[in-house]
JSON list of C-alpha atoms in Angstrom, two decimals:
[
{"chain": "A", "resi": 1, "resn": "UNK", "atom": "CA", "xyz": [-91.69, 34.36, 106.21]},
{"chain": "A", "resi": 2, "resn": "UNK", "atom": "CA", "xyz": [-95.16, 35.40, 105.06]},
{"chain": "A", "resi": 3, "resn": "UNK", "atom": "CA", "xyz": [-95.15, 37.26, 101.44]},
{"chain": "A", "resi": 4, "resn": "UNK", "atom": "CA", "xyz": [-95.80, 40.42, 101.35]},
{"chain": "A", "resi": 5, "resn": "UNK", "atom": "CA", "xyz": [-99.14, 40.87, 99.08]},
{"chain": "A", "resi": 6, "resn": "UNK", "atom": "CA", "xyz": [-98.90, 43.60, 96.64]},
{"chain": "A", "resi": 7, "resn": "UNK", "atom": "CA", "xyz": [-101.71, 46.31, 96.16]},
{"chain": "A", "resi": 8, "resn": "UNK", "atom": "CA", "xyz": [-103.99, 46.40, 93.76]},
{"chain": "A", "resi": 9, "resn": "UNK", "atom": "CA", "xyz": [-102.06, 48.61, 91.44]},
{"chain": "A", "resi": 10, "resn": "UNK", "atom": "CA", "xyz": [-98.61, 46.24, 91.83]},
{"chain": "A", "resi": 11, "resn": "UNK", "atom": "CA", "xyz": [-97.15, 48.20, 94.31]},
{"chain": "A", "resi": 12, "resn": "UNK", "atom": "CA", "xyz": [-95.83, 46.05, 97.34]},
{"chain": "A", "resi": 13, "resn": "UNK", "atom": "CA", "xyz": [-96.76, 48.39, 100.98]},
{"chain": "A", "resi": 14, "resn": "UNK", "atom": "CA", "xyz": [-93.60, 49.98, 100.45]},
{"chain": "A", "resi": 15, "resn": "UNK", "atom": "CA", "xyz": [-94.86, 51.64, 97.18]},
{"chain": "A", "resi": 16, "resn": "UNK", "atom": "CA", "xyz": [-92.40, 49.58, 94.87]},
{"chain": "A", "resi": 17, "resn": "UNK", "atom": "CA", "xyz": [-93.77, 48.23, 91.59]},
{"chain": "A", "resi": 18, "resn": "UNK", "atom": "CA", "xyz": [-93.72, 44.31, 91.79]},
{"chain": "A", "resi": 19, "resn": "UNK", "atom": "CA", "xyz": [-93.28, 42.92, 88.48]},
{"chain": "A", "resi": 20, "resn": "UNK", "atom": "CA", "xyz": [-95.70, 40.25, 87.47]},
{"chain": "A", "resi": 21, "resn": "UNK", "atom": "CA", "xyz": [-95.37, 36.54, 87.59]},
{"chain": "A", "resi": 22, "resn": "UNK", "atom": "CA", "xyz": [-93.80, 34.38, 84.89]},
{"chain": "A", "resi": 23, "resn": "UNK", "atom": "CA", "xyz": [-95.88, 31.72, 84.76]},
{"chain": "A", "resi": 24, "resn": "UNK", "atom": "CA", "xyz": [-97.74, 32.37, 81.34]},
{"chain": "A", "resi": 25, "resn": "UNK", "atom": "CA", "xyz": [-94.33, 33.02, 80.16]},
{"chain": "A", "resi": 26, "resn": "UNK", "atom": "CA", "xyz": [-93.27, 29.81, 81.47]},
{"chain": "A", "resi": 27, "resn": "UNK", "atom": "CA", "xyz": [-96.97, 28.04, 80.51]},
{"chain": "A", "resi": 28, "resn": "UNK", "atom": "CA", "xyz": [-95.99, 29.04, 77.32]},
{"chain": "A", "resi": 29, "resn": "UNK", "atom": "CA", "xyz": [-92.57, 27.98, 76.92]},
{"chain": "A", "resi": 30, "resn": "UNK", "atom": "CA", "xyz": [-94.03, 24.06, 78.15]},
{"chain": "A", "resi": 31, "resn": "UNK", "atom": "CA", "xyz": [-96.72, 24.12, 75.56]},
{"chain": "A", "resi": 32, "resn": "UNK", "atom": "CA", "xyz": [-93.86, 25.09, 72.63]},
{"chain": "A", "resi": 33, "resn": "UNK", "atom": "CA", "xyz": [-92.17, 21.99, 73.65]},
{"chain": "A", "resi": 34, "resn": "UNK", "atom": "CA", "xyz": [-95.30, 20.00, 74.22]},
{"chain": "A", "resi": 35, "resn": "UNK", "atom": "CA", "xyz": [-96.36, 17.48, 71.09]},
{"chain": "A", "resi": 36, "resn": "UNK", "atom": "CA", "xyz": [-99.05, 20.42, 70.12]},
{"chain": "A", "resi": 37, "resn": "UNK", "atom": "CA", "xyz": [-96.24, 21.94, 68.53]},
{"chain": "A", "resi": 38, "resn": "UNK", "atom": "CA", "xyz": [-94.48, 19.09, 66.91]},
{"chain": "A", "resi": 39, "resn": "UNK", "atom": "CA", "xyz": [-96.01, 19.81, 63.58]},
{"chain": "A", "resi": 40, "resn": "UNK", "atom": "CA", "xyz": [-95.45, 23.50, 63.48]},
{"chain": "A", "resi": 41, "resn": "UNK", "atom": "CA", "xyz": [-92.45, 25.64, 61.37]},
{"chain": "A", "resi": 42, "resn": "UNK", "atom": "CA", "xyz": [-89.62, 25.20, 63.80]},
{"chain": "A", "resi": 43, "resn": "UNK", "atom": "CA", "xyz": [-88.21, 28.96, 62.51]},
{"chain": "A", "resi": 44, "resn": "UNK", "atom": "CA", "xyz": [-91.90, 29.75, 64.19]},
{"chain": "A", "resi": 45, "resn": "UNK", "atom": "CA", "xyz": [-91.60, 27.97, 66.98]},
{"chain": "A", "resi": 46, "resn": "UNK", "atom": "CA", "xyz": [-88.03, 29.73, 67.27]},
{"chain": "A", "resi": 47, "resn": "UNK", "atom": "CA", "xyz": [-88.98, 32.97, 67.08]},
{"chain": "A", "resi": 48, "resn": "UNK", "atom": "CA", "xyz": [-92.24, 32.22, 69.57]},
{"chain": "A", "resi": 49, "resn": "UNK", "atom": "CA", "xyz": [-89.52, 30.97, 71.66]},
{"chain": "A", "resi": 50, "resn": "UNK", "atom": "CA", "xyz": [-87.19, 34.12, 71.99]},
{"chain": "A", "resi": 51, "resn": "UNK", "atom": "CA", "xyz": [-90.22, 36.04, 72.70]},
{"chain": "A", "resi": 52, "resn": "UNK", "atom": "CA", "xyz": [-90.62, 34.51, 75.29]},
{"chain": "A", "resi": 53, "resn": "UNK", "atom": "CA", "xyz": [-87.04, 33.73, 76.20]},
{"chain": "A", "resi": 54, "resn": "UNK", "atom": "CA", "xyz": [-87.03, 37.86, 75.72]},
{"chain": "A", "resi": 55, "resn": "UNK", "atom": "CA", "xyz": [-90.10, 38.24, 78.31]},
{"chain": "A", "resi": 56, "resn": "UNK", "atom": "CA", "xyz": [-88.93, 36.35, 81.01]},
{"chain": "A", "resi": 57, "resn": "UNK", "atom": "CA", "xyz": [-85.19, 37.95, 80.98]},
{"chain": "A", "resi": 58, "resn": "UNK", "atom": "CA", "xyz": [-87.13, 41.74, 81.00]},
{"chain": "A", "resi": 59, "resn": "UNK", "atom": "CA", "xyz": [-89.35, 39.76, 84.15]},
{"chain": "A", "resi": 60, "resn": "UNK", "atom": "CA", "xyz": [-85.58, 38.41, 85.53]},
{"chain": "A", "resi": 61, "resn": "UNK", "atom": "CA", "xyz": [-84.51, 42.23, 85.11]},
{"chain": "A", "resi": 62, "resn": "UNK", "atom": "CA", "xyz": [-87.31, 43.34, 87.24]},
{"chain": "A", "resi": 63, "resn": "UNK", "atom": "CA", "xyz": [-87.49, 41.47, 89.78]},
{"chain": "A", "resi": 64, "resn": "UNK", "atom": "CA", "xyz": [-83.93, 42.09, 90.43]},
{"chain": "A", "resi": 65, "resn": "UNK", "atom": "CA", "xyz": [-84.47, 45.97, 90.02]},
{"chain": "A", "resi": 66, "resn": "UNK", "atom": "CA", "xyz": [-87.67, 45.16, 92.47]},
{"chain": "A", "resi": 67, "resn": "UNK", "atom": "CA", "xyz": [-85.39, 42.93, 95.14]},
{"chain": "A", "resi": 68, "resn": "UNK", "atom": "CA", "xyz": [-82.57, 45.39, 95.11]},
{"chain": "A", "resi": 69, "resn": "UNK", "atom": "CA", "xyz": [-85.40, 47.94, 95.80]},
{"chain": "A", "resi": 70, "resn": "UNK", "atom": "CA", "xyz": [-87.02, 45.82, 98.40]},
{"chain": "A", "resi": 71, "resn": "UNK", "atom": "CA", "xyz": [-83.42, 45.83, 100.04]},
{"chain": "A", "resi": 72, "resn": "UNK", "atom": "CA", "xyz": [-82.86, 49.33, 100.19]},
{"chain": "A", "resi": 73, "resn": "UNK", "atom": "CA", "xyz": [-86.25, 49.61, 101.34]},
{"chain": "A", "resi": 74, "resn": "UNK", "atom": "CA", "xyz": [-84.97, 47.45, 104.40]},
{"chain": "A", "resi": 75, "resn": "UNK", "atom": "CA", "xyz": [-82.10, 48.91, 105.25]},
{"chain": "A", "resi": 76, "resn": "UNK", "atom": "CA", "xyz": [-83.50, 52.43, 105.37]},
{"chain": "A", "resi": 77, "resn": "UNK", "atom": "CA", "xyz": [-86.42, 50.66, 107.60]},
{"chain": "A", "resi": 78, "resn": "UNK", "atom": "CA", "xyz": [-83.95, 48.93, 109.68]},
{"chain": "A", "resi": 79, "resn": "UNK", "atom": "CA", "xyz": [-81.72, 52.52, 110.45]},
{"chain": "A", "resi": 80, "resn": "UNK", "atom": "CA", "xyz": [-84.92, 53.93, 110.87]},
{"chain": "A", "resi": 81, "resn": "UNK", "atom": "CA", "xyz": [-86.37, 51.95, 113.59]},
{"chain": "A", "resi": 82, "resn": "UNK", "atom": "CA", "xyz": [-83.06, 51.65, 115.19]},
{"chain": "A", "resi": 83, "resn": "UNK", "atom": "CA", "xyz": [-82.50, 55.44, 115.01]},
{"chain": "A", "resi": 84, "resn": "UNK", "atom": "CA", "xyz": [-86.06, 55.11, 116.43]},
{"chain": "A", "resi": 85, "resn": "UNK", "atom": "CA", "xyz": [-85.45, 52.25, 119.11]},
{"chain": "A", "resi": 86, "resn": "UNK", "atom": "CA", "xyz": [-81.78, 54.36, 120.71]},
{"chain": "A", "resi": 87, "resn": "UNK", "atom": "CA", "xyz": [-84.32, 57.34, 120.90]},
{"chain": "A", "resi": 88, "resn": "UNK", "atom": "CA", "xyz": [-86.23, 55.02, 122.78]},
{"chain": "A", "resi": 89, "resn": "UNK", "atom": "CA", "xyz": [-83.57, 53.68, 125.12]},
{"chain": "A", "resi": 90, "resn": "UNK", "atom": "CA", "xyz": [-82.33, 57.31, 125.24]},
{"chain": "A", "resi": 91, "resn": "UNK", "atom": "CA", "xyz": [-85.93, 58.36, 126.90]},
{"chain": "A", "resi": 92, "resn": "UNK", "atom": "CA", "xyz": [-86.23, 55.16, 129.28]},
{"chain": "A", "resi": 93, "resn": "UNK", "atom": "CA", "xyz": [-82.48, 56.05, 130.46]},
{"chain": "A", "resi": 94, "resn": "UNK", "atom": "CA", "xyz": [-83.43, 59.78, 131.16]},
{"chain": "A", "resi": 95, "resn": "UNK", "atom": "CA", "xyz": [-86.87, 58.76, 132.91]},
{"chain": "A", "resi": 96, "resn": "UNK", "atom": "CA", "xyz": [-84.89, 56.34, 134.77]},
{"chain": "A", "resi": 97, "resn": "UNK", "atom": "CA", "xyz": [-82.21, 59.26, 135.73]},
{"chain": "A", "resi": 98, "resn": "UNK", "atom": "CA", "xyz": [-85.21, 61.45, 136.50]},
{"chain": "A", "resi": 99, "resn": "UNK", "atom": "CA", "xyz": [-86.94, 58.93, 138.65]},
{"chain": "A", "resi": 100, "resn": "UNK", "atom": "CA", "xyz": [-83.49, 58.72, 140.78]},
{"chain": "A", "resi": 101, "resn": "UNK", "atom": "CA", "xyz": [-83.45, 62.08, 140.90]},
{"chain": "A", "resi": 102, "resn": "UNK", "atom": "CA", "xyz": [-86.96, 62.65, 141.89]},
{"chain": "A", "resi": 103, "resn": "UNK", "atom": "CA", "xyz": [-85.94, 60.20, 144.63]},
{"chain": "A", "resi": 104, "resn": "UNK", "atom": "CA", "xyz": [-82.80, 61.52, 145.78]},
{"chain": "A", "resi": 105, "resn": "UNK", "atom": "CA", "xyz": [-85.08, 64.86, 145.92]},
{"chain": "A", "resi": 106, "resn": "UNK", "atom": "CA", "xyz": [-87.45, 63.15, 148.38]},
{"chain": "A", "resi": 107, "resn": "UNK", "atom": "CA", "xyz": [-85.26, 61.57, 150.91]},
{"chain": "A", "resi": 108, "resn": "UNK", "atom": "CA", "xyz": [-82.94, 65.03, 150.76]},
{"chain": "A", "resi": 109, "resn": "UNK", "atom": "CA", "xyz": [-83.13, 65.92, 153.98]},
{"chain": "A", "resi": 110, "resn": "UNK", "atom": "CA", "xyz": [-82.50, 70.51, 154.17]},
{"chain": "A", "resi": 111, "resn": "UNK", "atom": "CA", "xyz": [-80.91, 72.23, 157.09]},
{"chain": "A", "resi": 112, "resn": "UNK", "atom": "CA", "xyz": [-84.11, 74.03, 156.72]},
{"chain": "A", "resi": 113, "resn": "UNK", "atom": "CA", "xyz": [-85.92, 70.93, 158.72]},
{"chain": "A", "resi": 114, "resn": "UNK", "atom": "CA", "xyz": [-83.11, 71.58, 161.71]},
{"chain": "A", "resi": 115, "resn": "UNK", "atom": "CA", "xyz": [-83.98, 75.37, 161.81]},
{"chain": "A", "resi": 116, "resn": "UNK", "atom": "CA", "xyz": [-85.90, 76.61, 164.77]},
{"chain": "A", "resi": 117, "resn": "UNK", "atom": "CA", "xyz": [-89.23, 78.26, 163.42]},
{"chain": "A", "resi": 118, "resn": "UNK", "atom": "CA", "xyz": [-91.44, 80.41, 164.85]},
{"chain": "A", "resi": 119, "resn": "UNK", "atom": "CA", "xyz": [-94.79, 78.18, 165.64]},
{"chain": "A", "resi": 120, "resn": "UNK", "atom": "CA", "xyz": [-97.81, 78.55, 162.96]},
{"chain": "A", "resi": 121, "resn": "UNK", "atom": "CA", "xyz": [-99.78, 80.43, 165.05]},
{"chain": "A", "resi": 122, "resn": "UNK", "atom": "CA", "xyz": [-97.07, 82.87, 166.38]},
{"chain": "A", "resi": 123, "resn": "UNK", "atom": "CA", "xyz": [-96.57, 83.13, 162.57]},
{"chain": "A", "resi": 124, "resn": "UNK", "atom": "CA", "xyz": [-99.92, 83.66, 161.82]},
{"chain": "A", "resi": 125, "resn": "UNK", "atom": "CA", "xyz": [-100.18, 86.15, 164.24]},
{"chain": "A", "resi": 126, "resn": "UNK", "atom": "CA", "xyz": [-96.73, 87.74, 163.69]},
{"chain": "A", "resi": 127, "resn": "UNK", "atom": "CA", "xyz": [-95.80, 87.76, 160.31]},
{"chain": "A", "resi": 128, "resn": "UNK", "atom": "CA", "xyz": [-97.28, 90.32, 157.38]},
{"chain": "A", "resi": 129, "resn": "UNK", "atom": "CA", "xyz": [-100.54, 90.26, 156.23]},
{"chain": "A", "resi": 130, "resn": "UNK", "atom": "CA", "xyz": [-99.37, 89.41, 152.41]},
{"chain": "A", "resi": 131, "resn": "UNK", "atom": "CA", "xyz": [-97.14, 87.04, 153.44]},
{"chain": "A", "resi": 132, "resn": "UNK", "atom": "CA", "xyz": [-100.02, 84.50, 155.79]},
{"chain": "A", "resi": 133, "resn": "UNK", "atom": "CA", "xyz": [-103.30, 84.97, 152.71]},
{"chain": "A", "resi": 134, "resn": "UNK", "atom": "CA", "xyz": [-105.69, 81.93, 152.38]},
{"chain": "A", "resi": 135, "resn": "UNK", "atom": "CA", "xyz": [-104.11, 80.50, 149.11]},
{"chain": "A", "resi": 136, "resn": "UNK", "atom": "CA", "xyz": [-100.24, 80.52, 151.28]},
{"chain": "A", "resi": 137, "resn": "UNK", "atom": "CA", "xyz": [-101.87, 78.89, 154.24]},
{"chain": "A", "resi": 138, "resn": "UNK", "atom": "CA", "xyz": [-103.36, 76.45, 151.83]},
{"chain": "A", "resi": 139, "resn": "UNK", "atom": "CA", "xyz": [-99.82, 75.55, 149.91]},
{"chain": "A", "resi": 140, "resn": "UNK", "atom": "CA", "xyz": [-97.86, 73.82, 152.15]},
{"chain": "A", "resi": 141, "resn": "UNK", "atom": "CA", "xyz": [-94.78, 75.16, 149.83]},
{"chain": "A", "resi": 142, "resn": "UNK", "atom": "CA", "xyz": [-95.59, 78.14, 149.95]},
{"chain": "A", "resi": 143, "resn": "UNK", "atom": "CA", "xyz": [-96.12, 78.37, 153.46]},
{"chain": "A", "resi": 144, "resn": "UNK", "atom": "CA", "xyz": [-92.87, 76.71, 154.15]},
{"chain": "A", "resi": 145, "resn": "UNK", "atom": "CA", "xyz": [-91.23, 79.68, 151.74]},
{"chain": "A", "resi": 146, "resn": "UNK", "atom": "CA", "xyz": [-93.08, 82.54, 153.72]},
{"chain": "A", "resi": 147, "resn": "UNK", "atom": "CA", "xyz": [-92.18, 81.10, 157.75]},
{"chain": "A", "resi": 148, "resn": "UNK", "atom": "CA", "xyz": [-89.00, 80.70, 156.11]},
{"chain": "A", "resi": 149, "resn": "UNK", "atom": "CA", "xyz": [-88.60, 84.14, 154.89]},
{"chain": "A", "resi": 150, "resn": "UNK", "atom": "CA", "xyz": [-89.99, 85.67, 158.02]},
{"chain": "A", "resi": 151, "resn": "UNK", "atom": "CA", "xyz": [-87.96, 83.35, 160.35]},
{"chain": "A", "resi": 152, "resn": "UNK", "atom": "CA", "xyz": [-84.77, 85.45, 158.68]},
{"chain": "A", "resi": 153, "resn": "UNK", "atom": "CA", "xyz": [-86.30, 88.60, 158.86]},
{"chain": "A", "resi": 154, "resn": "UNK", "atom": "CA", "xyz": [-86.99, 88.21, 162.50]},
{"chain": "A", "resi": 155, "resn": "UNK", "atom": "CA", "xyz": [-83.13, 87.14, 162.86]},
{"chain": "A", "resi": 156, "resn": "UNK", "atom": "CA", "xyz": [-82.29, 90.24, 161.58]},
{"chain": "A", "resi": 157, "resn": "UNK", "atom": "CA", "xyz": [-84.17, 92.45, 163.23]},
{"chain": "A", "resi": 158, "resn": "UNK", "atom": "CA", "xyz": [-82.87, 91.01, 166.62]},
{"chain": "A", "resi": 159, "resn": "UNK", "atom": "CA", "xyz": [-79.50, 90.57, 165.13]},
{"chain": "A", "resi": 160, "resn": "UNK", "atom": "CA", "xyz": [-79.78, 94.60, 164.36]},
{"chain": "A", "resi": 161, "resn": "UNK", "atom": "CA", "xyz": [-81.25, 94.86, 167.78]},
{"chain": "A", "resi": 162, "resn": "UNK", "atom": "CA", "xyz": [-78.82, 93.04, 169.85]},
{"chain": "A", "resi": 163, "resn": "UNK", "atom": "CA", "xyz": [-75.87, 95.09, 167.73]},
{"chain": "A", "resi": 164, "resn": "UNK", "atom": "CA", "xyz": [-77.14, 98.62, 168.67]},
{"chain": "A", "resi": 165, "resn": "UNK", "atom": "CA", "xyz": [-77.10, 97.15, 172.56]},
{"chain": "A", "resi": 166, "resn": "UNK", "atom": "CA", "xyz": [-74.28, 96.02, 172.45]},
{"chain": "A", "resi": 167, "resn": "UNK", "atom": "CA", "xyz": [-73.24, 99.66, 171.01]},
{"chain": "A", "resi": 168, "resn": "UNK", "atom": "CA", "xyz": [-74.87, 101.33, 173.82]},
{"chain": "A", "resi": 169, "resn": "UNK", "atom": "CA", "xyz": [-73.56, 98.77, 176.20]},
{"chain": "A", "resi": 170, "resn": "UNK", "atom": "CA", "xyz": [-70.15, 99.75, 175.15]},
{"chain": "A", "resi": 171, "resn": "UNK", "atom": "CA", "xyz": [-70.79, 103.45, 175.20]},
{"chain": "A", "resi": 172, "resn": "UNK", "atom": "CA", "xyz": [-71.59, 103.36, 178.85]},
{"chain": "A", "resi": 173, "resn": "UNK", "atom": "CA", "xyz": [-68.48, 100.84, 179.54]},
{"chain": "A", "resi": 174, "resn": "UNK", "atom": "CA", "xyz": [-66.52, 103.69, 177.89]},
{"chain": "A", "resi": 175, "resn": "UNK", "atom": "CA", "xyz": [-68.68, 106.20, 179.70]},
{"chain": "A", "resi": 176, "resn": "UNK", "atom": "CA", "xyz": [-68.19, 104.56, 183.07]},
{"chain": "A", "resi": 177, "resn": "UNK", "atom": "CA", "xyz": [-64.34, 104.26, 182.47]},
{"chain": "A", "resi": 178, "resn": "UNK", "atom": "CA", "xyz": [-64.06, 107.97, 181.55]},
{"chain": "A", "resi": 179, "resn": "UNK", "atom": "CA", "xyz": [-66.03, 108.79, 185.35]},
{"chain": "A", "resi": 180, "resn": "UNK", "atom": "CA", "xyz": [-64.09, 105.87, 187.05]},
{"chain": "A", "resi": 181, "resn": "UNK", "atom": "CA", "xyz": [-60.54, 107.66, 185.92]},
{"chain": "A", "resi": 182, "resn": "UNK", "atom": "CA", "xyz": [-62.32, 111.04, 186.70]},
{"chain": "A", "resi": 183, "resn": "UNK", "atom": "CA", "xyz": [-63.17, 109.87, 190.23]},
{"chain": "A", "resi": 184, "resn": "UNK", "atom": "CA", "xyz": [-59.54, 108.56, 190.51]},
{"chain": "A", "resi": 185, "resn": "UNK", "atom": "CA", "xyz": [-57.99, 111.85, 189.51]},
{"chain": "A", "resi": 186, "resn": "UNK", "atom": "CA", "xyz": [-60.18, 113.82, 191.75]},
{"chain": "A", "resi": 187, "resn": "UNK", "atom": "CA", "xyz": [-59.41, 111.31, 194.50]},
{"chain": "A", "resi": 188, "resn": "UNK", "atom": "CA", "xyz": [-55.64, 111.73, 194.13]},
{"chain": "A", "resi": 189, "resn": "UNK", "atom": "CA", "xyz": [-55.96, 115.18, 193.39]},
{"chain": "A", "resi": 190, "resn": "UNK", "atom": "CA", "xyz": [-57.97, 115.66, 196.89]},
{"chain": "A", "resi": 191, "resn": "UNK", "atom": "CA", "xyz": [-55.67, 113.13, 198.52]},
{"chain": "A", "resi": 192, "resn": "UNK", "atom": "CA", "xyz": [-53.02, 115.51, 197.52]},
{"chain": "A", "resi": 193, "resn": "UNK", "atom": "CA", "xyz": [-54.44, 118.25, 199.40]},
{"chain": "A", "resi": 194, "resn": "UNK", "atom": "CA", "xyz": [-55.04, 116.65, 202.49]},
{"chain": "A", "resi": 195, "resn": "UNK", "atom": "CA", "xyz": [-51.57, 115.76, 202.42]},
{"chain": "A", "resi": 196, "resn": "UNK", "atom": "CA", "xyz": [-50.25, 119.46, 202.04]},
{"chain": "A", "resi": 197, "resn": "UNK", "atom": "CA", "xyz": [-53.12, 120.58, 204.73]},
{"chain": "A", "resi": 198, "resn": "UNK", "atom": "CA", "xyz": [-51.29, 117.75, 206.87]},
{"chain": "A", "resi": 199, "resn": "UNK", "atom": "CA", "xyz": [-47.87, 118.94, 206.51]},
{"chain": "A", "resi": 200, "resn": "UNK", "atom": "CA", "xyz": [-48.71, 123.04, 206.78]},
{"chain": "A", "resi": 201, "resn": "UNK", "atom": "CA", "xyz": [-50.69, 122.22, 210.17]},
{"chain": "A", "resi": 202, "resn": "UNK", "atom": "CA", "xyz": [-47.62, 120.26, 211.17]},
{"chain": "A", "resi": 203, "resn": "UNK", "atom": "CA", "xyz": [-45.45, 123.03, 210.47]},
{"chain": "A", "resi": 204, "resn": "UNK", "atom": "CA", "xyz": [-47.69, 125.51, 212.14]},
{"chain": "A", "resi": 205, "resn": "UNK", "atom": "CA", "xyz": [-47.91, 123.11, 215.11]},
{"chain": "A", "resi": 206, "resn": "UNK", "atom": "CA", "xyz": [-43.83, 123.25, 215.57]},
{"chain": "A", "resi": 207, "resn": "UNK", "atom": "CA", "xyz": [-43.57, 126.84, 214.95]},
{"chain": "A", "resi": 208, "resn": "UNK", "atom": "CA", "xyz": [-45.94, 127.47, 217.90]},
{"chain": "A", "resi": 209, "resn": "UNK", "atom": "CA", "xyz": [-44.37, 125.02, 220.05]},
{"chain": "A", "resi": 210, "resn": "UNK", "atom": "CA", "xyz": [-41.14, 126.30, 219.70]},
{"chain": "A", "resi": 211, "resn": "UNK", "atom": "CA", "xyz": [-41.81, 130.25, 220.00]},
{"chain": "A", "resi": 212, "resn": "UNK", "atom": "CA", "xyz": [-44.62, 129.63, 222.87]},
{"chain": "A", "resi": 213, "resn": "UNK", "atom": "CA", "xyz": [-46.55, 133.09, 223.52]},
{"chain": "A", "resi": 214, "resn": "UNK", "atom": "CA", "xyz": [-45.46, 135.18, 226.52]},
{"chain": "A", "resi": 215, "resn": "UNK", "atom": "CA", "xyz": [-47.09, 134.82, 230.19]},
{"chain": "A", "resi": 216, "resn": "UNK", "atom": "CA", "xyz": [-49.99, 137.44, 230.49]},
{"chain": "A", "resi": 217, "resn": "UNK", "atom": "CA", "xyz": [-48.79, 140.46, 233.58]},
{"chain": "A", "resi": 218, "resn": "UNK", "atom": "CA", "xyz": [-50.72, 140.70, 236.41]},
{"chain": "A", "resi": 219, "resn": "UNK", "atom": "CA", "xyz": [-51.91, 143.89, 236.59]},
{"chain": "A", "resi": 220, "resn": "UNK", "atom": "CA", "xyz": [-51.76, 143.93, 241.16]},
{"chain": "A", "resi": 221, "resn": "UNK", "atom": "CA", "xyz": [-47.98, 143.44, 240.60]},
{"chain": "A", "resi": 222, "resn": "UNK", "atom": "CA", "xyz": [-45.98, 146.27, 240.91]},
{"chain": "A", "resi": 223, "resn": "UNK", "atom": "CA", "xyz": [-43.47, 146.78, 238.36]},
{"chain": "A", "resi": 224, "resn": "UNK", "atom": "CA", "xyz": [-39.93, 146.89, 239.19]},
{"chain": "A", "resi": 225, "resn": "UNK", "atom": "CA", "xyz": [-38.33, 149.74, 240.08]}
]
């Protein structure tokens, strides 16, 4: 894994203060025990010694302080960028739902496409002026909306129509029932008078036959003595 340089000012990119390197410490330390030194006090050498001894533990302390940093660092990164990558997943699976979608939408096929429409240019000549403008003729949509809207509006005009004849319709069935039953009465009615006319000329007819009228007297006959 590549290093990651610090900045100028000791900060690593994460903005954590890097401690420095212990290698003068350490340079230091080699040339104590080195045979420069094998004539010098040994209390000096000692107490050179714990300096640095001193230095490099406050160095140790550091860079653990700096590693337990860099760690933290990480695992905030890594939550990040996974809170960051299911976000991501999250929007591919709702573009991917959308896309089906969108495609379900397409092949849909509407009852509308099984209605029967009035032609274009019946509508165009038919329907209102607001409803057939330049901009709806030029939106197929649109268009679709308006011949739709006027297709129903025509239904119910025609359905309103064929209800009020059907009303008058049964008016004059109810009409022409109340004159059929008229005409029946009256025909019974007159039926019963020709049947009473019937019988009173029969009646009259065997009252004259059986009292016939006397003969008429000659007026050259002499009457009896």
């Amino acid at each position: 894994m590549t290093p990651i340089a610090p900045t100028h000012d000791g900060r690593d990119p994460a903005g954590i203060v890097l401690p420095p390197a212990p290698d003068p410490e350490l340079d230091a330390l080699r040339d104590l025990v080195s045979s420069a030194f094998l004539n010098h006090d040994p209390s000096l050498v000692q107490v050179r010694a714990g300096a640095l001894f001193a230095r490099l533990k406050a160095l140790n302390r550091a860079a653990n302080h700096a590693t337990r940093a860099h760690k933290q660092a990480t695992a905030d990164a890594r939550t990040e960028m996974d809170h960051t990558y299911l976000g991501l997943q999250n929007l591919l699976y709702e573009k991917r739902h959308l896309e089906r979608e969108i495609e379900k939408c397409r092949q849909f096929a509407s009852i509308y496409q099984d209605i029967p429409v009035h032609p274009l240019e019946e509508f165009k000549e038919l329907a209102p002026e607001e409803a057939r403008t330049d901009d709806v003729l030029a939106d197929e949509h649109q268009l679709m909306l308006n011949r739709l809207s006027f297709e129903l509006s025509e239904r119910q005009r025609l359905d309103q129509k064929r209800r009020e004849l059907i009303k008058q319709k049964e008016a004059l069935l109810k009409e022409s029932k109340t004159k059929a039953a008229t005409m029946e009465s009256m025909k019974s009615h007159i039926d019963g008078l020709l049947k009473s006319a019937l019988e009173a000329q029969k009646k009259v007819n065997d009252l004259v036959q059986s009292n016939p009228l006397p003969a008429a007297t000659n007026p050259s006959t002499p009457a009896p003595g």
